[in-house]
Amino acid sequence: MTDTGAPSASGRARITIREVASAAGVSVATASKALNERGRMMPETRQRVQDAARNLGFRPNAMAKALVHKRSFTLGLLTNDTYGRFTLPVAAGLSAAMADRGVSVFLCAIDDDPERARLNLEAMEDKQVDGLVMAGKRIDRALPIQFTALHMPLVHVNAACPEGGIGFVPDDEGGAHLATAHLVALGRRRIAHVTGPGGFAAVHLREAGWRRALAEASLAPPGEALLGEWSERFGYETGQRLFAAGGEQPDAVFCGNDQIARGLIDALTLQGLRVPEDVAVVGFDNWGLFAEATRPPLTSVDMEFKALGREAGLTLLDGIDGRTVAPGIRRRPCRLVVRRSCGGET
Amino acid sequence: MTDTGAPSASGRARITIREVASAAGVSVATASKALNERGRMMPETRQRVQDAARNLGFRPNAMAKALVHKRSFTLGLLTNDTYGRFTLPVAAGLSAAMADRGVSVFLCAIDDDPERARLNLEAMEDKQVDGLVMAGKRIDRALPIQFTALHMPLVHVNAACPEGGIGFVPDDEGGAHLATAHLVALGRRRIAHVTGPGGFAAVHLREAGWRRALAEASLAPPGEALLGEWSERFGYETGQRLFAAGGEQPDAVFCGNDQIARGLIDALTLQGLRVPEDVAVVGFDNWGLFAEATRPPLTSVDMEFKALGREAGLTLLDGIDGRTVAPGIRRRPCRLVVRRSCGGET
DNA sequence: CTGAAAGCGCTTACAG
DNA sequence: CTGAAAGCGCTTACAG
């Protein structure tokens, strides 16, 4: 341990291919070929070089490689989701899939600030990233970015995607259908829908999925979808209202997100209604924090953001490698995570 | 313009300094100096080069620069906090502060998996990052990483820090003191403490801060700190127990996190106690999701992770630039965010 | 089979 | 003041 302490790093400079070559008694060119399994050469020589590299702990300088290959094996992830609710799983899936392929991911947090977006975009261009993924908070809003003459492949995740672009979004309609059909299969007949504001495309897609599942079972919706906001408070208040009056009450509620579901369950509980016996409840998001904290634990639709991030990355690699990638939006299936709030399970 | 069309990106290759030089009618060397404000030269020449660069939209290739400077202007962020509760603000603060200085941050998500950690660490070395920040979930656990012969500066954030290392953590004791002293100042006299499991160092630090604030006000704790878990459920059950019996009840509760606080408030409300009139409640984390969803909204201690990320980055830059950085753990102040649950505010 | 040369895009002494 | 040369660490035709 030579610990110089002082400047930048500790210890001596990194091993270069030149040192490996001289240790193996070959030229740098030969060393390069040996290490990259390129061209033909005496197996013995190749082995000697590889041994030398291993002994010296040689790691090739990725920047030098990048310079000659014009390929940096890096990607940029731009996101305006500072909360991380959506982006974090996207980033995790992306980063994990890319790590296995030697690709590293730059994280650029742009809080809806166009100036910051521009700054980060320039940094990504300067750093010569091979591609970019733009991850957003909702499928009907683009990130605040000018894509004038972007010199690299690009994919959008959970965000609006410009004409001719490539996008990955969760299949909200399908997810809602999944949830509703599950309630139907459990014998529920009056399935209400309580959800977020009408300004969100996702709200209408989820409502459509709910309607389709009911229609397929020849059930009528017990009233219109109840649009409001994405909050516990709205779920709570709607729960109170919905079950206050006498008459025919819903025997299930499909909620547009987990927070609404949680508020609704609280309201039901306070009114002496039992979940799931009297009313089955399903949420959307599968946000562990909520889904597992409700009593009973909440059945919910998972949007599979991790898979979305992973697929976005792989698609980007396809584009980077020159394979043809069809433009358009890919809607990826959601997954229903069954817990106790919908009944029919332990 | 030989536009092969096929590989990697769309459109023509990027402008290089060579093209700028020839456009300005100077050598590449002169162009370089002109663009970097280096050496002396006729202002007229410098201007001509800079104009040419601007007109052509020249952006220097960061990898080429990195190669000669042995400085990549990149950092790696390794984290095992897949949930993102802690790491996300750290990442945001880090990334923002670094972006302003032309430094980009690689995100490496290692789910407590040593193999994945090693993989990412090697990628960071290959990519020649200038430094590394290790961000964790708790101050008393290190990330699953072997730091054998790491060739670069390193700082730890919200994680255990090895002997001689540099660490940034929130001042849990101080934060707890802040919260408790605030309750004291509002006239509360019987301030209980409900918190997480004893296995966490943070639990003991927060308890110590609570005790110190009480002692400073010559108040006795109304019983021992109540250790349990970091969950709403625990807060709820403890709230029931604590206020079920008659006798002298607390007039305030300082909770070890926001989830506990939320559960506790739910229990109090159900028992007909008013928050803050009967019992003032303060949480810890300032997790918007909870702090703003409780009724009333929750006063809470913010650990200022964004600032932590920022400072960690700046410190790393100091080390990279060869400035001396003292080893040791820096405890950074928390901030009390006052909402309605503690009373004394609108 | 192996190595010398040229080059990726940029910078930095060093001559002129 | 300006430019030719050498070099950062690696790879890739091209000779030998």
Short mmCIF file of N, CA and C in Angstrom, two decimals, chain A residues 128-235:
data_model
loop_
_atom_site.label_atom_id
_atom_site.label_comp_id
_atom_site.label_asym_id
_atom_site.label_seq_id
_atom_site.Cartn_x
_atom_site.Cartn_y
_atom_site.Cartn_z
N GLN A 128 -20.40 12.30 -25.34
CA GLN A 128 -20.51 11.33 -26.43
C GLN A 128 -21.33 10.10 -26.08
N VAL A 129 -22.38 10.29 -25.30
CA VAL A 129 -23.21 9.12 -25.01
C VAL A 129 -23.73 8.53 -26.30
N ASP A 130 -23.96 7.24 -26.28
CA ASP A 130 -24.39 6.55 -27.49
C ASP A 130 -25.89 6.69 -27.73
N GLY A 131 -26.61 7.07 -26.69
CA GLY A 131 -28.05 7.20 -26.83
C GLY A 131 -28.64 7.82 -25.57
N LEU A 132 -29.93 8.10 -25.66
CA LEU A 132 -30.58 8.85 -24.60
C LEU A 132 -31.93 8.25 -24.28
N VAL A 133 -32.26 8.11 -23.01
CA VAL A 133 -33.65 7.81 -22.68
C VAL A 133 -34.24 8.95 -21.87
N MET A 134 -35.43 9.36 -22.28
CA MET A 134 -36.15 10.43 -21.63
C MET A 134 -37.26 9.79 -20.81
N ALA A 135 -37.19 9.92 -19.50
CA ALA A 135 -38.20 9.31 -18.65
C ALA A 135 -39.03 10.37 -17.97
N GLY A 136 -40.35 10.22 -18.07
CA GLY A 136 -41.23 11.24 -17.53
C GLY A 136 -42.18 10.73 -16.47
N LYS A 137 -43.07 11.59 -16.07
CA LYS A 137 -44.01 11.28 -15.00
C LYS A 137 -45.37 10.85 -15.53
N ARG A 138 -45.67 11.23 -16.75
CA ARG A 138 -46.98 10.88 -17.29
C ARG A 138 -46.89 10.75 -18.80
N ILE A 139 -47.76 9.90 -19.32
CA ILE A 139 -47.64 9.53 -20.72
C ILE A 139 -48.09 10.60 -21.68
N ASP A 140 -48.68 11.67 -21.16
CA ASP A 140 -49.22 12.67 -22.07
C ASP A 140 -48.48 14.01 -21.98
N ARG A 141 -47.28 13.97 -21.42
CA ARG A 141 -46.49 15.19 -21.38
C ARG A 141 -45.07 14.87 -21.83
N ALA A 142 -44.54 15.72 -22.69
CA ALA A 142 -43.15 15.56 -23.11
C ALA A 142 -42.23 16.29 -22.13
N LEU A 143 -41.00 15.91 -22.11
CA LEU A 143 -40.04 16.63 -21.28
C LEU A 143 -39.71 17.97 -21.95
N PRO A 144 -39.32 18.94 -21.14
CA PRO A 144 -39.09 20.29 -21.67
C PRO A 144 -37.77 20.35 -22.43
N ILE A 145 -37.77 19.76 -23.61
CA ILE A 145 -36.50 19.64 -24.32
C ILE A 145 -36.67 19.91 -25.80
N GLN A 146 -35.74 20.63 -26.35
CA GLN A 146 -35.70 20.87 -27.78
C GLN A 146 -34.86 19.78 -28.43
N PHE A 147 -35.47 19.02 -29.29
CA PHE A 147 -34.69 17.96 -29.92
C PHE A 147 -34.16 18.38 -31.28
N THR A 148 -33.78 19.62 -31.36
CA THR A 148 -33.26 20.11 -32.63
C THR A 148 -31.94 19.42 -32.89
N ALA A 149 -31.96 18.62 -33.94
CA ALA A 149 -30.70 18.04 -34.41
C ALA A 149 -29.96 17.27 -33.32
N LEU A 150 -30.61 16.32 -32.76
CA LEU A 150 -29.95 15.49 -31.78
C LEU A 150 -29.19 14.39 -32.53
N HIS A 151 -27.95 14.23 -32.19
CA HIS A 151 -27.10 13.32 -32.98
C HIS A 151 -27.10 11.90 -32.48
N MET A 152 -28.16 11.44 -31.90
CA MET A 152 -28.09 10.08 -31.38
C MET A 152 -29.46 9.47 -31.20
N PRO A 153 -29.50 8.14 -31.09
CA PRO A 153 -30.78 7.45 -30.89
C PRO A 153 -31.39 7.86 -29.55
N LEU A 154 -32.69 7.74 -29.51
CA LEU A 154 -33.46 8.32 -28.42
C LEU A 154 -34.68 7.46 -28.18
N VAL A 155 -34.98 7.17 -26.93
CA VAL A 155 -36.29 6.56 -26.65
C VAL A 155 -36.94 7.25 -25.46
N HIS A 156 -38.26 7.23 -25.47
CA HIS A 156 -39.04 7.88 -24.43
C HIS A 156 -39.69 6.82 -23.56
N VAL A 157 -39.71 7.06 -22.25
CA VAL A 157 -40.34 6.11 -21.35
C VAL A 157 -41.33 6.85 -20.46
N ASN A 158 -42.54 6.36 -20.43
CA ASN A 158 -43.57 6.97 -19.59
C ASN A 158 -43.65 8.48 -19.81
N ALA A 159 -43.63 8.87 -21.05
CA ALA A 159 -43.71 10.28 -21.40
C ALA A 159 -44.27 10.36 -22.81
N ALA A 160 -44.73 11.55 -23.16
CA ALA A 160 -45.22 11.72 -24.52
C ALA A 160 -44.05 11.59 -25.47
N CYS A 161 -44.36 11.09 -26.65
CA CYS A 161 -43.31 10.75 -27.60
C CYS A 161 -43.62 11.50 -28.89
N PRO A 162 -42.68 12.27 -29.38
CA PRO A 162 -42.95 13.06 -30.59
C PRO A 162 -43.18 12.16 -31.80
N GLU A 163 -43.84 12.70 -32.77
CA GLU A 163 -44.09 12.03 -34.05
C GLU A 163 -42.83 11.31 -34.55
N GLY A 164 -42.97 10.04 -34.85
CA GLY A 164 -41.83 9.31 -35.41
C GLY A 164 -40.84 8.81 -34.39
N GLY A 165 -41.07 9.14 -33.11
CA GLY A 165 -40.16 8.70 -32.06
C GLY A 165 -40.48 7.29 -31.57
N ILE A 166 -39.69 6.83 -30.64
CA ILE A 166 -39.88 5.51 -30.06
C ILE A 166 -40.24 5.68 -28.59
N GLY A 167 -41.34 5.07 -28.17
CA GLY A 167 -41.76 5.25 -26.79
C GLY A 167 -42.17 3.96 -26.12
N PHE A 168 -41.96 3.91 -24.83
CA PHE A 168 -42.44 2.80 -24.03
C PHE A 168 -43.33 3.34 -22.92
N VAL A 169 -44.55 2.81 -22.86
CA VAL A 169 -45.46 3.23 -21.79
C VAL A 169 -46.18 2.00 -21.26
N PRO A 170 -46.66 2.08 -20.04
CA PRO A 170 -47.46 0.98 -19.53
C PRO A 170 -48.81 0.94 -20.23
N ASP A 171 -49.35 -0.23 -20.36
CA ASP A 171 -50.66 -0.37 -20.98
C ASP A 171 -51.73 -0.12 -19.92
N ASP A 172 -52.07 1.13 -19.74
CA ASP A 172 -53.02 1.51 -18.69
C ASP A 172 -54.38 0.85 -18.90
N GLU A 173 -54.80 0.84 -20.14
CA GLU A 173 -56.11 0.25 -20.42
C GLU A 173 -56.10 -1.24 -20.04
N GLY A 174 -55.07 -1.91 -20.49
CA GLY A 174 -54.96 -3.33 -20.18
C GLY A 174 -54.86 -3.60 -18.69
N GLY A 175 -54.10 -2.76 -17.99
CA GLY A 175 -53.96 -2.92 -16.55
C GLY A 175 -55.29 -2.78 -15.85
N ALA A 176 -56.06 -1.78 -16.27
CA ALA A 176 -57.36 -1.55 -15.66
C ALA A 176 -58.29 -2.73 -15.96
N HIS A 177 -58.18 -3.23 -17.16
CA HIS A 177 -58.99 -4.38 -17.54
C HIS A 177 -58.66 -5.58 -16.66
N LEU A 178 -57.37 -5.77 -16.47
CA LEU A 178 -56.88 -6.86 -15.62
C LEU A 178 -57.51 -6.78 -14.23
N ALA A 179 -57.46 -5.60 -13.66
CA ALA A 179 -57.96 -5.42 -12.30
C ALA A 179 -59.46 -5.67 -12.24
N THR A 180 -60.16 -5.07 -13.17
CA THR A 180 -61.62 -5.17 -13.15
C THR A 180 -62.07 -6.61 -13.43
N ALA A 181 -61.43 -7.21 -14.41
CA ALA A 181 -61.80 -8.59 -14.74
C ALA A 181 -61.56 -9.51 -13.55
N HIS A 182 -60.54 -9.22 -12.80
CA HIS A 182 -60.27 -10.05 -11.63
C HIS A 182 -61.40 -9.93 -10.60
N LEU A 183 -61.87 -8.71 -10.43
CA LEU A 183 -62.99 -8.50 -9.51
C LEU A 183 -64.24 -9.22 -10.01
N VAL A 184 -64.45 -9.13 -11.30
CA VAL A 184 -65.59 -9.83 -11.89
C VAL A 184 -65.50 -11.33 -11.63
N ALA A 185 -64.29 -11.85 -11.86
CA ALA A 185 -64.08 -13.28 -11.69
C ALA A 185 -64.33 -13.71 -10.25
N LEU A 186 -64.14 -12.80 -9.33
CA LEU A 186 -64.38 -13.13 -7.92
C LEU A 186 -65.84 -12.98 -7.56
N GLY A 187 -66.65 -12.64 -8.54
CA GLY A 187 -68.09 -12.60 -8.29
C GLY A 187 -68.65 -11.22 -7.99
N ARG A 188 -67.81 -10.19 -8.08
CA ARG A 188 -68.33 -8.85 -7.81
C ARG A 188 -69.16 -8.39 -9.01
N ARG A 189 -70.21 -7.65 -8.73
CA ARG A 189 -71.13 -7.27 -9.79
C ARG A 189 -71.33 -5.77 -9.94
N ARG A 190 -71.11 -5.08 -8.85
CA ARG A 190 -71.29 -3.60 -8.91
C ARG A 190 -69.95 -2.96 -8.60
N ILE A 191 -69.18 -2.81 -9.66
CA ILE A 191 -67.79 -2.38 -9.50
C ILE A 191 -67.64 -0.91 -9.89
N ALA A 192 -67.42 -0.07 -8.88
CA ALA A 192 -67.26 1.36 -9.14
C ALA A 192 -65.81 1.69 -9.51
N HIS A 193 -65.62 2.90 -10.03
CA HIS A 193 -64.27 3.33 -10.39
C HIS A 193 -64.04 4.74 -9.86
N VAL A 194 -63.01 4.89 -9.02
CA VAL A 194 -62.68 6.19 -8.43
C VAL A 194 -61.25 6.50 -8.85
N THR A 195 -61.06 7.67 -9.46
CA THR A 195 -59.75 7.87 -10.09
C THR A 195 -59.33 9.34 -10.10
N GLY A 196 -58.26 9.62 -10.81
CA GLY A 196 -57.64 10.94 -10.80
C GLY A 196 -58.32 11.95 -11.70
N PRO A 197 -57.65 13.05 -11.98
CA PRO A 197 -58.25 14.15 -12.75
C PRO A 197 -58.36 13.83 -14.23
N GLY A 198 -59.38 14.37 -14.86
CA GLY A 198 -59.62 14.13 -16.26
C GLY A 198 -58.54 14.66 -17.18
N GLY A 199 -57.65 15.49 -16.64
CA GLY A 199 -56.58 16.02 -17.46
C GLY A 199 -55.53 14.99 -17.83
N PHE A 200 -55.56 13.85 -17.18
CA PHE A 200 -54.56 12.83 -17.44
C PHE A 200 -55.08 11.81 -18.45
N ALA A 201 -54.29 11.55 -19.46
CA ALA A 201 -54.66 10.53 -20.43
C ALA A 201 -54.84 9.19 -19.74
N ALA A 202 -54.00 8.93 -18.75
CA ALA A 202 -54.07 7.65 -18.06
C ALA A 202 -55.45 7.43 -17.43
N VAL A 203 -56.05 8.51 -16.97
CA VAL A 203 -57.36 8.39 -16.35
C VAL A 203 -58.38 7.81 -17.35
N HIS A 204 -58.32 8.32 -18.57
CA HIS A 204 -59.30 7.86 -19.55
C HIS A 204 -59.00 6.45 -20.03
N LEU A 205 -57.73 6.13 -20.12
CA LEU A 205 -57.37 4.78 -20.52
C LEU A 205 -57.80 3.77 -19.47
N ARG A 206 -57.59 4.13 -18.22
CA ARG A 206 -57.98 3.19 -17.16
C ARG A 206 -59.50 3.06 -17.08
N GLU A 207 -60.15 4.16 -17.29
CA GLU A 207 -61.61 4.08 -17.30
C GLU A 207 -62.08 3.17 -18.44
N ALA A 208 -61.43 3.30 -19.59
CA ALA A 208 -61.81 2.47 -20.73
C ALA A 208 -61.62 0.99 -20.43
N GLY A 209 -60.53 0.67 -19.76
CA GLY A 209 -60.26 -0.72 -19.41
C GLY A 209 -61.32 -1.26 -18.45
N TRP A 210 -61.68 -0.42 -17.52
CA TRP A 210 -62.74 -0.77 -16.55
C TRP A 210 -64.05 -1.06 -17.29
N ARG A 211 -64.40 -0.15 -18.21
CA ARG A 211 -65.65 -0.32 -18.96
C ARG A 211 -65.62 -1.59 -19.80
N ARG A 212 -64.47 -1.82 -20.43
CA ARG A 212 -64.39 -2.99 -21.31
C ARG A 212 -64.58 -4.27 -20.51
N ALA A 213 -63.93 -4.35 -19.36
CA ALA A 213 -64.06 -5.57 -18.56
C ALA A 213 -65.50 -5.78 -18.11
N LEU A 214 -66.17 -4.68 -17.74
CA LEU A 214 -67.57 -4.81 -17.33
C LEU A 214 -68.43 -5.26 -18.51
N ALA A 215 -68.19 -4.63 -19.65
CA ALA A 215 -68.98 -4.97 -20.83
C ALA A 215 -68.81 -6.44 -21.19
N GLU A 216 -67.58 -6.90 -21.11
CA GLU A 216 -67.32 -8.29 -21.46
C GLU A 216 -68.08 -9.25 -20.54
N ALA A 217 -68.37 -8.78 -19.33
CA ALA A 217 -69.13 -9.61 -18.40
C ALA A 217 -70.61 -9.24 -18.41
N SER A 218 -70.97 -8.41 -19.37
CA SER A 218 -72.36 -7.94 -19.46
C SER A 218 -72.83 -7.26 -18.18
N LEU A 219 -71.90 -6.54 -17.57
CA LEU A 219 -72.27 -5.78 -16.37
C LEU A 219 -72.35 -4.30 -16.72
N ALA A 220 -73.27 -3.60 -16.10
CA ALA A 220 -73.32 -2.15 -16.29
C ALA A 220 -72.48 -1.50 -15.20
N PRO A 221 -71.80 -0.42 -15.53
CA PRO A 221 -71.10 0.33 -14.47
C PRO A 221 -72.13 0.86 -13.49
N PRO A 222 -71.87 0.77 -12.21
CA PRO A 222 -72.81 1.32 -11.22
C PRO A 222 -72.64 2.82 -11.11
N GLY A 223 -72.87 3.50 -12.19
CA GLY A 223 -72.65 4.95 -12.21
C GLY A 223 -71.40 5.30 -13.00
N GLU A 224 -71.22 6.60 -13.19
CA GLU A 224 -70.06 7.08 -13.94
C GLU A 224 -68.77 6.84 -13.14
N ALA A 225 -67.64 6.88 -13.85
CA ALA A 225 -66.35 6.89 -13.15
C ALA A 225 -66.26 8.18 -12.36
N LEU A 226 -65.71 8.10 -11.15
CA LEU A 226 -65.65 9.28 -10.29
C LEU A 226 -64.26 9.89 -10.39
N LEU A 227 -64.15 10.97 -11.17
CA LEU A 227 -62.86 11.62 -11.36
C LEU A 227 -62.61 12.66 -10.29
N GLY A 228 -61.38 12.78 -9.84
CA GLY A 228 -61.07 13.76 -8.81
C GLY A 228 -59.60 14.09 -8.79
N GLU A 229 -58.91 13.65 -7.76
CA GLU A 229 -57.46 13.82 -7.76
C GLU A 229 -56.79 12.56 -7.25
N TRP A 230 -55.47 12.57 -7.39
CA TRP A 230 -54.70 11.36 -7.07
C TRP A 230 -54.40 11.23 -5.58
N SER A 231 -55.24 11.73 -4.73
CA SER A 231 -54.86 11.81 -3.32
C SER A 231 -55.66 10.89 -2.40
N GLU A 232 -55.10 10.59 -1.28
CA GLU A 232 -55.81 9.87 -0.24
C GLU A 232 -57.08 10.61 0.15
N ARG A 233 -56.94 11.92 0.28
CA ARG A 233 -58.09 12.71 0.70
C ARG A 233 -59.27 12.48 -0.23
N PHE A 234 -58.99 12.53 -1.52
CA PHE A 234 -60.09 12.33 -2.48
C PHE A 234 -60.67 10.92 -2.33
N GLY A 235 -59.81 9.95 -2.12
CA GLY A 235 -60.30 8.59 -1.93
C GLY A 235 -61.17 8.49 -0.69
#
